[in-house]
């Protein structure tokens, strides 16, 4: 069986499960093998019941006592409740829609329960635990269990079987010679695939990930090197030399540009008149003032007689930018257009026509806008906001169009400089390393869950003062399906506690249009508090929001927390960030307190890196960065360096072969 054969070749995959796989973009056997577990479950030793804490995944050993109860709710859901004890205490246990367990637990002797602890009115409660015999659990403790991001229609066991079958039948040719593997200290490819799906130990799984990460980095680096070479060979068809419009915008601003903004803009103007198209990354912390730089660049390109476009990740942001740009460009007689997915067919047509006729000089839209074909006849500059959602393939696509425009990518992802130089080796980098001076620092506090009532009162006080707040709950890792219910429960709790306050709800499972509606309603102050998952990380700018409360904050990386915190402090009022630590670990506390004093995203990213111990190896991936499937540029920095050195050291002949391999994205007998 070949890497590119359809998965329906595998035993047990019929049209129905093929459809479920397709939703995960898995069509070939190779796709299936490259669908890596999103994490591994490990099985910790049991702990005494009196030591369990809310929010933790725990294992307890004991017996059931009393009679289990089954009740049926109004909505037809059954809830099975039982009491479980050991020599130190007792805990309530709940299962939903599993009445059949009643018999099992009345007969059970000594068992282990493993599940998440949460609060049920006043008592701690173990939710939906898995049940094991002591003997079985001892066996499990020696293993890692892969956890896949499943979708409806696929079960864990079906996936396990399909992957095993694929591993057994599929030819996996290794593009790397044994000599080279030895030199780099890397596993062979087949063993690596086998190990990540069927891990034997933590140690060996790390080795396997190392190999797979190397390949991913290698392909990526070859890809960007080739993109860079191609762009450098293309002449600048959209030269822009004068910047009178930009000067007029600068003169109209209510503030003075920072030194860093001036420097970055002059780097951009140099590029715009250069020999080949601009390929620049503008990196600047949240709130460092990237938008105005984009406006100045767009003004300059329009002045030279060309058109420009601004791509942003979400509709709400597109609308916000559109409003802002219209305000800025109207006085100059420059027409700005908007194109987003939710516009009616007629509106879209009108927007497209206006661009095609040349009347619209600047088009604002979502990234999706680029997937659909819009024709911008004289497109001289593409600005992409929040670059980390914009992969190298999309960049390569722009090059393919032949008439390569200037490209300015803007990112707030604070990655350390050394990493940036590798990951963005194809780009020139400008850094906005200076914050506008008038900002008040966001006051940040780390608290435990007992502080929650006070925190809610704090939110309520700010709401009564006419301000708005965010509450963020993390993704529930056990099952993506629980994500929604988690924020939903939280919203209900808040509504009960603060009945006169308008609360909105936002999470990743909502349709794009409902997400938009909620975000717009919040921006329009129809809600006072927005309870959300991290989907708001990029995409909303409400200067009236002054408090952000983040639950289970220790589950997030510092860099993500910093991004989330950047949702407030965007206006002139004092803003606050409350980090609620859900578990009582001292390390977590120490890590979170970094944010109380640190305000600079770059410093925070470095700190995050240095504080991530080996224990975090299987931790949460940097959120939002979907460029890599298994590699994590921060966690795997060493492998990235290795891959970079390898790519730089390729002979021209090897490099040509590698480009072929990487662009084909196929398994072929190509030696690196
Ligand atoms: P980001 O880099 O996060 O995209 P924005 O461009 O949205 O930041 O800028 C955040 C806010 O700071 C905006 O309200 C903007 O008008 C303001 N701003 C930008 N530059 C300056 C400056 N030099 N002085 C004062 N305020 C500024
Ligand atoms: Mg921005």
PDB file of N, CA, C and O in Angstrom, residues 9 69 76 108 119 144 153 174 177 188 217 240 281 325 358 430 432 434 454-455 590 596:
ATOM      1  N   UNK A   9      -8.935   2.172   1.144  1.00  0.00           N
ATOM      2  CA  UNK A   9      -8.218   0.924   0.896  1.00  0.00           C
ATOM      3  C   UNK A   9      -8.033   0.120   2.171  1.00  0.00           C
ATOM      4  O   UNK A   9      -7.752  -1.068   2.129  1.00  0.00           O
ATOM      5  N   UNK A  69     -28.006   6.405  43.139  1.00  0.00           N
ATOM      6  CA  UNK A  69     -29.309   6.926  42.755  1.00  0.00           C
ATOM      7  C   UNK A  69     -29.312   7.313  41.284  1.00  0.00           C
ATOM      8  O   UNK A  69     -28.316   7.852  40.788  1.00  0.00           O
ATOM      9  N   UNK A  76     -34.721  14.713  29.838  1.00  0.00           N
ATOM     10  CA  UNK A  76     -34.554  13.303  29.516  1.00  0.00           C
ATOM     11  C   UNK A  76     -33.152  12.782  29.755  1.00  0.00           C
ATOM     12  O   UNK A  76     -32.827  11.667  29.355  1.00  0.00           O
ATOM     13  N   UNK A 108     -19.362  -3.698  42.463  1.00  0.00           N
ATOM     14  CA  UNK A 108     -17.925  -3.450  42.464  1.00  0.00           C
ATOM     15  C   UNK A 108     -17.337  -3.605  43.863  1.00  0.00           C
ATOM     16  O   UNK A 108     -17.952  -3.246  44.854  1.00  0.00           O
ATOM     17  N   UNK A 119     -17.090  21.074  41.234  1.00  0.00           N
ATOM     18  CA  UNK A 119     -17.863  21.474  42.373  1.00  0.00           C
ATOM     19  C   UNK A 119     -19.331  21.216  42.103  1.00  0.00           C
ATOM     20  O   UNK A 119     -19.838  21.559  41.055  1.00  0.00           O
ATOM     21  N   UNK A 144       1.559   5.115  27.970  1.00  0.00           N
ATOM     22  CA  UNK A 144       1.032   6.410  27.538  1.00  0.00           C
ATOM     23  C   UNK A 144      -0.127   6.073  26.616  1.00  0.00           C
ATOM     24  O   UNK A 144      -0.025   5.149  25.808  1.00  0.00           O
ATOM     25  N   UNK A 153     -18.593  10.364  14.673  1.00  0.00           N
ATOM     26  CA  UNK A 153     -18.539   9.305  13.678  1.00  0.00           C
ATOM     27  C   UNK A 153     -17.262   8.496  13.717  1.00  0.00           C
ATOM     28  O   UNK A 153     -17.114   7.543  12.970  1.00  0.00           O
ATOM     29  N   UNK A 174      12.044   6.169   3.732  1.00  0.00           N
ATOM     30  CA  UNK A 174      12.727   7.222   4.481  1.00  0.00           C
ATOM     31  C   UNK A 174      13.633   8.011   3.547  1.00  0.00           C
ATOM     32  O   UNK A 174      14.523   7.444   2.921  1.00  0.00           O
ATOM     33  N   UNK A 177      19.282   8.979   4.495  1.00  0.00           N
ATOM     34  CA  UNK A 177      20.139   7.791   4.502  1.00  0.00           C
ATOM     35  C   UNK A 177      20.468   7.401   5.944  1.00  0.00           C
ATOM     36  O   UNK A 177      20.479   8.259   6.823  1.00  0.00           O
ATOM     37  N   UNK A 188      14.700   6.174  12.358  1.00  0.00           N
ATOM     38  CA  UNK A 188      14.176   6.034  11.004  1.00  0.00           C
ATOM     39  C   UNK A 188      12.674   6.321  11.024  1.00  0.00           C
ATOM     40  O   UNK A 188      12.014   6.272  12.056  1.00  0.00           O
ATOM     41  N   UNK A 217      10.140  20.507  10.093  1.00  0.00           N
ATOM     42  CA  UNK A 217      10.949  21.722  10.020  1.00  0.00           C
ATOM     43  C   UNK A 217      11.741  21.761   8.713  1.00  0.00           C
ATOM     44  O   UNK A 217      11.853  22.788   8.063  1.00  0.00           O
ATOM     45  N   UNK A 240       6.906  52.326  -5.301  1.00  0.00           N
ATOM     46  CA  UNK A 240       6.230  53.477  -4.703  1.00  0.00           C
ATOM     47  C   UNK A 240       7.301  54.333  -4.046  1.00  0.00           C
ATOM     48  O   UNK A 240       8.004  53.860  -3.165  1.00  0.00           O
ATOM     49  N   UNK A 281       8.062  41.148   7.684  1.00  0.00           N
ATOM     50  CA  UNK A 281       7.265  40.824   8.862  1.00  0.00           C
ATOM     51  C   UNK A 281       7.375  41.993   9.834  1.00  0.00           C
ATOM     52  O   UNK A 281       8.473  42.421  10.169  1.00  0.00           O
ATOM     53  N   UNK A 325     -10.200  52.369   8.617  1.00  0.00           N
ATOM     54  CA  UNK A 325      -9.532  52.790   7.381  1.00  0.00           C
ATOM     55  C   UNK A 325     -10.379  53.792   6.598  1.00  0.00           C
ATOM     56  O   UNK A 325      -9.860  54.716   5.991  1.00  0.00           O
ATOM     57  N   UNK A 358     -11.473  49.358 -10.348  1.00  0.00           N
ATOM     58  CA  UNK A 358     -10.418  50.258  -9.890  1.00  0.00           C
ATOM     59  C   UNK A 358     -10.925  51.378  -9.008  1.00  0.00           C
ATOM     60  O   UNK A 358     -10.155  52.200  -8.527  1.00  0.00           O
ATOM     61  N   UNK A 430      10.834  43.707  10.846  1.00  0.00           N
ATOM     62  CA  UNK A 430      10.828  44.987  11.555  1.00  0.00           C
ATOM     63  C   UNK A 430      10.172  44.763  12.909  1.00  0.00           C
ATOM     64  O   UNK A 430       9.169  44.068  12.991  1.00  0.00           O
ATOM     65  N   UNK A 432       8.441  46.430  16.287  1.00  0.00           N
ATOM     66  CA  UNK A 432       7.922  47.578  17.050  1.00  0.00           C
ATOM     67  C   UNK A 432       8.192  47.286  18.519  1.00  0.00           C
ATOM     68  O   UNK A 432       7.401  46.636  19.192  1.00  0.00           O
ATOM     69  N   UNK A 434       8.566  49.368  21.026  1.00  0.00           N
ATOM     70  CA  UNK A 434       8.332  50.500  21.908  1.00  0.00           C
ATOM     71  C   UNK A 434       6.825  50.715  21.990  1.00  0.00           C
ATOM     72  O   UNK A 434       6.152  50.781  20.977  1.00  0.00           O
ATOM     73  N   UNK A 454     -15.195  37.470  45.200  1.00  0.00           N
ATOM     74  CA  UNK A 454     -14.694  38.845  45.187  1.00  0.00           C
ATOM     75  C   UNK A 454     -14.434  39.296  43.752  1.00  0.00           C
ATOM     76  O   UNK A 454     -14.703  40.441  43.391  1.00  0.00           O
ATOM     77  N   UNK A 455     -13.890  38.386  42.958  1.00  0.00           N
ATOM     78  CA  UNK A 455     -13.588  38.729  41.567  1.00  0.00           C
ATOM     79  C   UNK A 455     -14.879  39.074  40.826  1.00  0.00           C
ATOM     80  O   UNK A 455     -14.930  40.046  40.069  1.00  0.00           O
ATOM     81  N   UNK A 590       4.206  30.204  40.464  1.00  0.00           N
ATOM     82  CA  UNK A 590       5.414  30.969  40.158  1.00  0.00           C
ATOM     83  C   UNK A 590       5.395  31.448  38.710  1.00  0.00           C
ATOM     84  O   UNK A 590       5.721  32.587  38.392  1.00  0.00           O
ATOM     85  N   UNK A 596       2.549  39.260  36.618  1.00  0.00           N
ATOM     86  CA  UNK A 596       2.235  40.409  37.471  1.00  0.00           C
ATOM     87  C   UNK A 596       3.205  41.546  37.220  1.00  0.00           C
ATOM     88  O   UNK A 596       2.852  42.707  37.327  1.00  0.00           O
TER      89      UNK A 596
END
